[in-house]
Every structure is written in C-alpha cells, then in structure tokens.
Amino acid sequence: MARPPRNQALDLSEPIDLTAGVIERLACPPGKQQAFLRDSKAPGLRVRVTANGAKSFVFEAKLDRQTIRRTIGDVRAWRIDAARAEAFRLRVAMDGGDDPRVLARQREEAKAAAAMQAVKEAVTVGDAWKLYLQARKPKWGVRHYADHEKLAQEGGKAVTRGTRGTGKTKPGPLHPLLSLKLSDLTPSEIEAWAAQQGQERQTYGRLAWRCLKAFITWCSEESDYKAIVMMDAAKTRKTRDAFGKAGKKKDVLLKEQLPAWFAAVHALPSPTLAAYLQTLLLIGSRRGELLALRWTDIDERWRGITIRDKVEGERQIPLTPYVWQLLSALPRVNQYVFASPVKEKAHLSDPNGGMTDACTAAGLEGLTIHGLRRSFKSLTEWLEIPAGVVAQIMGHKPSATAEKHYTVRPLDLLRVHHERIEAWILEQAGVKFAPPRATAEAQPEPTKI
C-alpha cells in the first residue's frame, strides 16, 4: 500500500497506529484551536495539535462520568513507545479509582516538601541565631541584646585590654556551635561543648547555656524549625553537671567597714569615679542603670531621679541630699552624668579598676561593684525599713499581692525613708555632711483661673 502524501489530511474520527510519519502529517483543521488524533494501540493515548502547530502526547479517559485529560509531553521529547507505556500506566491507575491529576499533584507536593525539608535541615545554628536575635530585639533591652551578641562573637578582634595578654578578643562561648546544622544540635554535641566550656569559663559558660536553652525553646515554637530541632537537647544531666551550680555571692560591706571604704573612695584620683561608687552604694541601683544616667534624668525641682529599669522600663527614686551634692559637683561634659574621660560622647565604661583600687586600699579584697547593691539592701536591715520600700528603690519586682496591686508609694513617701537610709550610712561611715536647709519647699505653681 502506497504511503499517503504528506499534504493529505488525516481522518481524526478514527483511531490510527501512531508513527513518526503520521504525527508529522497531523495538522489542526482550519477554524479550530486544537484537534486530537487517537492511537489505535494504546487506549486513551492522543496526539494533540494546536492551531499554531504545537504537538504533544495526551492521555484522555473518563472517571466518574467526567473526562480526565492529562498532558504527557511534547512529541519531540517523548518516543511513541514511551508515551504508550505512560498511557497504560495512567489507565491502570484509573482502573484502581485514582485520579491521575490528583496523583501528579501529590507527587509535586511531596517533591516540594522534600526540597523544603532539605533546605530547613541545611539551616545552621548561626542562621537561626541571627533570626532569633532579630525576633527578640523589640522585647529586650539594649544591654541584654548586646550580651547575646557577645555570647556568639567570632573573636580575634585586636584590643588593648581584657584579653589576658593575647591582644585579641576570645570567641564567645556559643561561637563553636554556630557552624553546626540546627538538626545536628543533639544532646551529645551540646554535652561535648559544655564539657569544654565548663573547664575554660564555668560562670560565663553557664550563662551561655541558659541562653542556649531559651534559643532552642524559641526554635521549637517556630514553624520553620520545630520539626528539626530537639527540644530537650540542652537539658541533659551531663550538660548540667559540666557547669555545676552557681554559688551564692556574699560580698557585702559591713557597718564597721564603711569608714575605711568611704575614705578609700574619697582618695581616688577621679572625682567622677568616686561619685559613681558612692552613689551606687547610696541608691542601690544596678551598675549599668547608674552608668547610663543622663542629666535630663535628674529633676532638681522635685528632687527625683529617673532610672532606666530593666524590669519595669523606668522607675523614679528620690534625689537625696548627699547624692545631689556629689552629682552637682561633676562637670557637665556630655549628656551623661558620669562622663567618660576618654570618649567624647560616652559614659564611664569600666569602673572596676577604681573599685578594685579602693577596696585594696581599704583592705576589703573581694568586694565587687554588684556587692555595693547587695550592701545597700543589707544595711537597711539595721533601720528596719519596710521591705517594699527598699525593693521599690532598688527596682526589684514586688513579691506579694498587696505590694503588686494595692501599695502605691509616691516619691515624697520614698524620700522619707531614703533620706533616713542615706543619713545613717554617712553617720556610720564618719562622713560629715550637713544637708542644706531649703529656703522654701518645692511647690507646684498656682493654678490660674
């Protein structure tokens, strides 16, 4: 039988044995957008041709009285026998009650999920740590955020002090973990890390461990990480034992030690540092809160100080007479009360050196700057000051329901107790100070009618 000429139109109403020549002769009838040529060997296999001449293999069948049509592929990419095999496979799936379109969608979804899981599992601890800091930054104070950055710092930065002679900063305790995949943050990895950090720097490592546990908890609540992070990875007994228990610090100024300490502080060459240390003892604030004190935080008229509080945001305490004498005598170099002698627009950065010198001169080795805050609380016991008053001055959270919800102490009531505390400490220290007598009490301006 002679081969029909190429320009002869095919009969699309009847199935035909598909060959390369037949497919080549296939053309879309005039006036139609597409047409289909059925294969006589594979039921359901069609060749679709569009008006612009594009041709592809298509599978077509009925499922639940609905026509199911699925594209197999371009005729230039698929061989005829491969297209027939795919049509047979789809026919078998349909005979089992499965919709090929649903199966294809499920395969694509599974493939996409596997790819997404692979991406998630490739996330490192360092990648998640950066996102963790960004997410928590609005909830944290500046100092708390900076502490977290320092825990993960790379190290190796050239500095002049605080490096024990190396001249370069040490990596943060969490830095060795940053290169690990988040999925590899296992108990065994953390235990090995804890063993090393516990030997090199137990106290700082313990802080890093607490922050690491908080970070893992955050990851376990994030949709992108909760499936790949181990919630209890940092809570094993070996990790806990590596850091040990934090000891209670008891460095405190006794009443009998006040004269020697005040005399040593007065002898410091820096008036700013001497004023800072005395004020720290007399108001019981945290070290960083007082360092960040600005001149605008002092209200001379109403005799108050606004402290940037890490617990409540800020708190107001009385500006006692001796403290005001110390502060008013300082030069106003910049916006900070305790201005840095080195940096033009900064406050004191490291008062530890002056504190150590003063304690050495007074024979009080071991007393820390935070010990002054502890001393303020302890010394008030001699005067039987209400615990709630002391807590409010120091910025501690109320510990009882009545303190939280019912007791409101205005500034003038706090001043009664605070000035009594200051006067008693100065008396025990042998510091001669006569509070200036106010010519007139601070009064609000009369209301104009």
Coordinates of C-alpha atoms in Angstrom, one line a residue:
M1 CA 0.0 0.0 0.0
A2 CA 1.4 3.3 -1.0
R3 CA 2.2 5.9 1.6
P4 CA -0.3 8.7 1.5
P5 CA 1.1 12.1 0.5
R6 CA 2.1 14.5 3.3
N7 CA -0.4 17.1 2.3
Q8 CA -3.3 14.6 2.7
A9 CA -5.4 15.4 5.8
L10 CA -5.8 12.6 8.3
D11 CA -9.1 11.3 9.4
L12 CA -9.4 12.4 13.0
S13 CA -12.6 10.5 13.6
E14 CA -10.9 7.0 13.7
P15 CA -8.0 5.7 15.8
I16 CA -4.8 5.2 13.9
D17 CA -1.5 3.4 14.5
L18 CA 0.8 6.3 15.5
T19 CA 4.0 6.6 13.7
A20 CA 6.5 9.4 13.2
G21 CA 5.2 10.0 9.8
V22 CA 1.6 10.1 10.9
I23 CA 2.4 12.6 13.7
E24 CA 4.4 14.7 11.2
R25 CA 1.4 14.8 8.8
L26 CA -1.0 15.8 11.6
A27 CA -2.4 19.3 11.3
C28 CA -5.1 21.3 13.0
P29 CA -8.2 21.7 10.9
P30 CA -8.9 25.3 9.8
G31 CA -11.1 27.2 12.1
K32 CA -10.3 25.1 15.2
Q33 CA -8.0 25.9 18.2
Q34 CA -6.9 22.3 18.7
A35 CA -7.6 18.7 17.5
F36 CA -6.8 15.2 18.7
L37 CA -5.7 12.1 16.9
R38 CA -6.4 8.8 18.8
D39 CA -3.9 5.9 19.0
S40 CA -5.2 2.5 18.0
K41 CA -2.7 0.5 20.2
A42 CA -2.9 2.4 23.5
P43 CA -6.4 3.3 24.6
G44 CA -6.5 6.8 25.9
L45 CA -3.4 8.0 24.1
R46 CA -3.9 11.0 21.9
V47 CA -1.8 13.4 20.0
R48 CA -3.0 17.0 20.4
V49 CA -2.2 19.6 17.7
T50 CA -2.9 23.3 18.2
A51 CA -3.6 25.9 15.6
N52 CA 0.0 27.2 15.8
G53 CA 1.3 23.6 15.1
A54 CA 2.4 22.6 18.6
K55 CA 2.0 18.8 19.1
S56 CA 2.0 16.8 22.4
F57 CA 1.0 13.4 23.7
V58 CA -2.1 13.5 25.8
F59 CA -3.9 10.8 27.9
E60 CA -7.7 11.0 28.0
A61 CA -10.3 8.9 29.7
K62 CA -13.4 9.1 31.8
L63 CA -13.6 8.9 35.6
D64 CA -17.0 9.1 37.4
R65 CA -18.5 10.3 34.1
Q66 CA -16.0 13.2 33.8
T67 CA -13.4 13.5 31.1
I68 CA -9.9 13.3 32.5
R69 CA -7.2 14.7 30.3
R70 CA -3.5 14.9 31.2
T71 CA -0.6 16.1 29.1
I72 CA 2.2 13.5 28.9
G73 CA 4.7 15.6 27.0
D74 CA 5.9 17.2 23.7
V75 CA 6.1 14.7 20.8
R76 CA 9.7 15.9 20.2
A77 CA 10.8 14.8 23.7
W78 CA 8.8 11.6 24.1
R79 CA 9.1 8.4 22.0
I80 CA 5.9 6.9 20.8
D81 CA 6.5 3.6 22.8
A82 CA 7.3 5.6 25.9
A83 CA 4.1 7.6 25.5
R84 CA 2.1 4.4 25.1
A85 CA 3.7 3.0 28.3
E86 CA 2.8 6.1 30.2
A87 CA -0.8 5.9 28.9
F88 CA -1.1 2.3 30.0
R89 CA 0.2 3.3 33.5
L90 CA -2.3 6.0 33.8
R91 CA -5.1 3.7 32.6
V92 CA -4.2 1.1 35.3
A93 CA -4.2 3.9 37.9
M94 CA -7.7 5.0 36.8
D95 CA -8.9 1.4 36.9
G96 CA -7.9 1.4 40.6
G97 CA -10.0 4.5 41.2
D98 CA -7.2 7.0 41.3
D99 CA -7.3 10.3 39.5
P100 CA -4.0 10.9 37.7
R101 CA -4.3 14.6 38.3
V102 CA -4.5 14.1 42.0
L103 CA -1.6 11.7 42.0
A104 CA 0.5 14.1 40.0
R105 CA -0.3 16.9 42.4
Q106 CA 0.5 14.7 45.3
R107 CA 3.9 13.8 43.8
E108 CA 4.7 17.5 43.2
E109 CA 3.7 18.4 46.7
A110 CA 5.8 15.6 48.1
K111 CA 8.7 16.7 46.0
A112 CA 8.3 20.3 47.1
A113 CA 8.0 19.3 50.7
A114 CA 11.2 17.2 50.4
A115 CA 13.0 20.1 48.9
M116 CA 11.8 22.4 51.6
Q117 CA 12.8 19.9 54.3
A118 CA 16.3 19.7 52.8
V119 CA 16.6 23.5 52.9
K120 CA 15.4 23.5 56.5
E121 CA 17.8 20.8 57.5
A122 CA 20.6 22.8 55.9
V123 CA 20.0 25.8 58.3
T124 CA 22.8 26.3 60.7
V125 CA 22.6 27.3 64.3
G126 CA 24.2 30.6 63.3
D127 CA 21.5 31.3 60.8
A128 CA 18.7 30.6 63.3
W129 CA 20.6 32.5 66.0
K130 CA 20.6 35.7 63.9
L131 CA 16.8 35.4 63.2
Y132 CA 16.3 34.7 66.9
L133 CA 18.0 37.9 67.9
Q134 CA 16.1 39.9 65.3
A135 CA 12.8 38.5 66.6
R136 CA 13.5 39.1 70.3
K137 CA 15.2 42.5 69.9
P138 CA 12.0 44.5 70.4
K139 CA 11.4 42.6 73.6
W140 CA 14.9 43.1 75.0
G141 CA 16.8 46.0 76.4
V142 CA 19.9 47.3 74.7
R143 CA 22.3 45.7 77.2
H144 CA 20.5 42.3 77.1
Y145 CA 20.7 42.3 73.3
A146 CA 24.4 43.2 73.3
D147 CA 25.1 40.4 75.8
H148 CA 23.6 37.9 73.4
E149 CA 25.7 39.2 70.5
K150 CA 28.8 38.9 72.7
L151 CA 27.9 35.3 73.5
A152 CA 28.2 34.4 69.8
Q153 CA 31.0 36.8 68.7
E154 CA 33.7 35.4 66.5
G155 CA 36.6 36.8 68.5
G156 CA 40.0 37.6 67.2
K157 CA 39.5 41.4 67.3
A158 CA 42.5 43.3 68.4
V159 CA 42.0 45.2 71.7
T160 CA 44.4 46.6 74.3
R161 CA 42.9 45.1 77.5
G162 CA 40.8 42.3 78.8
T163 CA 42.4 39.6 76.8
R164 CA 44.9 38.1 79.3
G165 CA 47.8 39.1 77.3
T166 CA 46.7 37.7 73.9
G167 CA 45.8 41.1 72.5
K168 CA 42.7 39.7 70.8
T169 CA 39.2 39.0 72.0
K170 CA 38.2 35.4 72.7
P171 CA 35.3 33.8 70.8
G172 CA 32.0 33.8 72.6
P173 CA 31.1 30.6 74.4
L174 CA 28.3 29.9 71.8
H175 CA 30.5 30.5 68.8
P176 CA 31.7 26.9 68.4
L177 CA 28.0 25.8 67.9
L178 CA 27.1 28.3 65.2
S179 CA 28.6 26.2 62.3
L180 CA 26.5 23.2 63.2
K181 CA 23.4 22.4 61.4
L182 CA 20.4 23.0 63.5
S183 CA 19.3 19.4 63.0
D184 CA 22.7 18.3 64.4
L185 CA 22.3 20.2 67.7
T186 CA 22.0 17.0 69.6
P187 CA 22.5 16.2 73.3
S188 CA 25.9 14.6 72.6
E189 CA 27.1 17.7 70.7
I190 CA 25.9 20.0 73.5
E191 CA 27.4 17.8 76.2
A192 CA 30.8 17.9 74.4
W193 CA 30.5 21.7 74.1
A194 CA 29.5 22.0 77.8
A195 CA 32.4 19.9 79.0
Q196 CA 34.9 22.3 77.2
Q197 CA 33.2 25.5 78.3
G198 CA 32.8 24.2 81.8
Q199 CA 36.6 23.8 82.1
E200 CA 37.6 27.1 80.5
R201 CA 35.0 29.5 81.9
Q202 CA 32.3 27.9 84.0
T203 CA 30.4 31.0 85.1
Y204 CA 30.2 32.6 81.6
G205 CA 29.5 29.2 80.1
R206 CA 26.6 28.7 82.5
L207 CA 25.1 32.0 81.2
A208 CA 25.6 30.9 77.6
W209 CA 23.9 27.5 78.5
R210 CA 20.8 29.3 79.8
C211 CA 20.6 31.5 76.7
L212 CA 21.0 28.4 74.5
K213 CA 18.1 26.7 76.2
A214 CA 15.9 29.8 75.6
F215 CA 17.0 29.8 72.0
I216 CA 16.1 26.1 71.5
T217 CA 12.7 26.7 73.0
W218 CA 12.1 29.6 70.6
C219 CA 13.1 27.3 67.7
S220 CA 10.7 24.6 68.8
E221 CA 7.9 27.1 68.6
E222 CA 8.8 28.3 65.1
S223 CA 7.1 26.5 62.2
D224 CA 10.3 26.5 60.1
Y225 CA 12.4 24.9 62.8
K226 CA 10.2 22.9 65.2
A227 CA 10.4 19.7 63.1
I228 CA 14.2 19.7 63.0
V229 CA 15.3 20.9 66.5
M230 CA 15.4 18.7 69.5
M231 CA 13.5 20.4 72.3
D232 CA 15.5 18.8 75.2
A233 CA 18.9 18.7 73.6
A234 CA 20.4 21.1 76.2
K235 CA 18.7 19.7 79.2
T236 CA 20.7 16.5 79.9
R237 CA 22.3 15.7 83.2
K238 CA 25.9 15.7 81.7
T239 CA 25.4 19.2 80.4
R240 CA 24.1 20.4 83.8
D241 CA 26.9 18.8 85.7
A242 CA 29.5 20.3 83.3
F243 CA 28.6 23.8 84.5
G244 CA 27.8 23.0 88.1
K245 CA 25.6 25.1 90.4
A246 CA 26.1 28.8 90.7
G247 CA 27.4 29.7 94.1
K248 CA 25.7 32.5 96.1
K249 CA 27.8 35.6 96.3
K250 CA 28.0 37.2 99.7
D251 CA 30.4 40.1 99.2
V252 CA 28.9 42.9 101.2
L253 CA 30.1 46.0 103.1
L254 CA 29.6 45.6 106.9
K255 CA 28.7 48.5 109.0
E256 CA 32.1 48.6 110.6
Q257 CA 33.8 48.7 107.1
L258 CA 32.0 51.8 105.9
P259 CA 34.6 54.3 107.3
A260 CA 37.5 52.6 105.6
W261 CA 35.6 52.2 102.3
F262 CA 34.4 55.8 102.1
A263 CA 37.9 57.1 102.9
A264 CA 39.5 54.9 100.2
V265 CA 36.9 56.0 97.6
H266 CA 37.4 59.7 98.5
A267 CA 41.1 59.2 97.8
L268 CA 40.5 58.1 94.3
P269 CA 42.1 60.4 91.7
S270 CA 38.9 60.5 89.6
P271 CA 36.1 62.6 91.1
T272 CA 33.7 61.1 88.6
L273 CA 34.5 57.5 89.6
A274 CA 34.4 58.4 93.3
A275 CA 31.0 60.0 92.9
Y276 CA 29.8 56.9 90.9
L277 CA 30.8 54.4 93.5
Q278 CA 29.3 56.4 96.4
T279 CA 26.1 56.9 94.6
L280 CA 25.9 53.2 93.7
L281 CA 26.0 52.3 97.4
L282 CA 23.6 55.0 98.5
I283 CA 20.8 54.3 96.0
G284 CA 21.3 50.5 95.5
S285 CA 20.9 50.6 91.7
R286 CA 22.3 48.2 89.2
R287 CA 25.7 49.0 87.8
G288 CA 24.5 49.7 84.2
E289 CA 21.5 51.7 85.3
L290 CA 23.6 54.3 87.0
L291 CA 26.3 54.4 84.3
A292 CA 23.6 55.3 81.8
L293 CA 22.2 58.2 83.9
R294 CA 21.7 61.4 82.0
W295 CA 21.5 64.9 83.3
T296 CA 18.0 65.1 81.9
D297 CA 17.0 62.2 84.2
I298 CA 17.6 64.4 87.3
D299 CA 14.7 66.6 88.4
E300 CA 16.2 69.1 90.8
R301 CA 13.0 70.9 91.5
W302 CA 11.1 67.8 92.6
R303 CA 14.2 66.1 93.9
G304 CA 13.9 62.9 91.8
I305 CA 16.0 60.6 89.6
T306 CA 14.6 58.6 86.7
I307 CA 16.4 55.3 86.4
R308 CA 16.2 53.2 83.2
D309 CA 14.9 50.0 84.7
K310 CA 15.5 46.6 83.1
V311 CA 12.4 45.2 84.8
E312 CA 9.7 47.9 84.5
G313 CA 11.3 50.2 81.9
E314 CA 12.0 53.0 84.3
R315 CA 11.4 53.9 87.9
Q316 CA 11.7 57.1 89.9
I317 CA 13.6 57.3 93.1
P318 CA 14.4 60.3 95.5
L319 CA 17.3 62.6 94.8
T320 CA 18.8 62.5 98.3
P321 CA 20.9 65.5 99.6
Y322 CA 24.3 63.9 99.7
V323 CA 23.8 62.2 96.3
W324 CA 22.8 65.5 94.8
Q325 CA 25.9 67.2 96.3
L326 CA 28.0 64.5 94.6
L327 CA 26.3 64.8 91.2
S328 CA 26.1 68.6 91.1
A329 CA 29.8 68.9 91.7
L330 CA 30.6 66.9 88.5
P331 CA 31.4 68.7 85.3
R332 CA 28.8 68.6 82.6
V333 CA 31.0 67.2 79.8
N334 CA 28.2 65.5 77.8
Q335 CA 24.7 64.2 78.2
Y336 CA 25.9 61.6 80.8
V337 CA 26.3 62.4 84.5
F338 CA 29.3 60.0 84.8
A339 CA 31.0 61.1 81.6
S340 CA 33.9 59.1 80.1
P341 CA 37.3 60.8 80.4
V342 CA 38.3 59.3 77.1
K343 CA 35.3 59.1 74.8
E344 CA 33.7 62.4 74.0
K345 CA 30.0 61.3 73.9
A346 CA 30.1 58.2 76.2
H347 CA 29.8 57.4 79.9
L348 CA 32.2 55.5 82.1
S349 CA 32.7 52.1 80.6
D350 CA 34.7 50.2 83.2
P351 CA 34.6 51.3 86.9
N352 CA 36.0 48.0 88.1
G353 CA 39.6 49.4 88.2
G354 CA 38.7 52.2 90.6
M355 CA 36.6 49.8 92.7
T356 CA 39.5 47.4 93.0
D357 CA 41.9 50.1 94.0
A358 CA 39.6 51.5 96.6
C359 CA 38.9 48.0 98.1
T360 CA 42.6 47.2 98.1
A361 CA 43.4 50.4 100.0
A362 CA 40.6 49.7 102.5
G363 CA 41.6 46.1 103.0
L364 CA 38.3 44.8 101.5
E365 CA 39.5 42.5 98.7
G366 CA 36.7 40.5 97.1
L367 CA 34.1 43.2 97.2
T368 CA 32.5 43.7 93.8
I369 CA 30.6 46.5 92.3
H370 CA 27.4 44.4 92.5
G371 CA 28.3 43.9 96.1
L372 CA 27.5 47.6 96.7
R373 CA 23.9 46.9 95.6
R374 CA 23.8 44.0 98.0
S375 CA 25.3 46.2 100.7
F376 CA 22.5 48.8 100.3
K377 CA 19.9 46.1 100.9
S378 CA 21.8 44.6 103.8
L379 CA 22.5 47.9 105.6
T380 CA 18.8 48.9 105.5
E381 CA 18.1 46.0 107.8
W382 CA 19.7 48.0 110.7
L383 CA 17.0 50.6 110.3
E384 CA 14.1 48.2 109.9
I385 CA 13.0 49.9 106.7
P386 CA 9.9 48.3 105.1
A387 CA 11.0 45.7 102.6
G388 CA 8.6 47.1 99.9
V389 CA 10.3 50.5 100.2
V390 CA 13.8 49.1 99.7
A391 CA 12.6 46.9 96.8
Q392 CA 11.0 49.9 95.0
I393 CA 14.1 52.0 95.4
M394 CA 16.3 49.1 94.1
G395 CA 14.0 48.2 91.2
H396 CA 13.0 44.7 92.4
K397 CA 9.7 43.3 91.5
P398 CA 7.0 43.2 94.2
S399 CA 6.9 39.9 95.9
A400 CA 3.4 40.0 97.4
T401 CA -0.1 40.6 96.1
A402 CA -0.6 43.7 98.3
E403 CA 2.7 45.2 97.0
K404 CA 1.7 44.5 93.4
H405 CA -1.8 45.7 93.4
Y406 CA -2.6 47.8 96.4
T407 CA 0.5 49.6 97.7
V408 CA 1.4 52.9 95.9
R409 CA 4.3 54.9 97.3
P410 CA 4.8 58.3 95.8
L411 CA 8.2 59.9 95.6
D412 CA 7.8 62.0 98.7
L413 CA 7.0 59.0 100.8
L414 CA 10.0 57.1 99.4
R415 CA 12.1 60.2 100.2
V416 CA 11.3 60.0 103.9
H417 CA 12.8 56.5 104.1
H418 CA 15.6 57.1 101.6
E419 CA 17.0 60.2 103.3
R420 CA 17.0 58.3 106.6
I421 CA 19.0 55.5 105.0
E422 CA 21.5 57.9 103.5
A423 CA 21.9 59.8 106.7
W424 CA 22.5 56.6 108.7
I425 CA 25.1 55.2 106.2
L426 CA 27.0 58.5 106.2
E427 CA 26.9 58.6 110.0
Q428 CA 28.3 55.1 110.3
A429 CA 31.0 56.0 107.7
G430 CA 32.1 59.1 109.6
V431 CA 31.3 61.3 106.6
K432 CA 30.5 64.8 107.9
F433 CA 27.6 66.2 105.9
A434 CA 25.0 68.7 106.8
P435 CA 22.1 68.7 104.4
P436 CA 21.4 72.2 103.1
R437 CA 18.2 73.7 104.5
A438 CA 15.8 74.5 101.7
T439 CA 14.7 78.1 101.7
A440 CA 11.3 77.1 100.5
E441 CA 9.7 73.7 99.9
A442 CA 9.2 72.8 96.2
Q443 CA 5.6 73.8 95.5
P444 CA 3.6 73.5 92.3
E445 CA 2.8 76.7 90.5
P446 CA -0.7 78.1 91.4
T447 CA -3.5 77.4 89.0
K448 CA -4.6 80.4 87.0
I449 CA -8.3 80.9 86.9

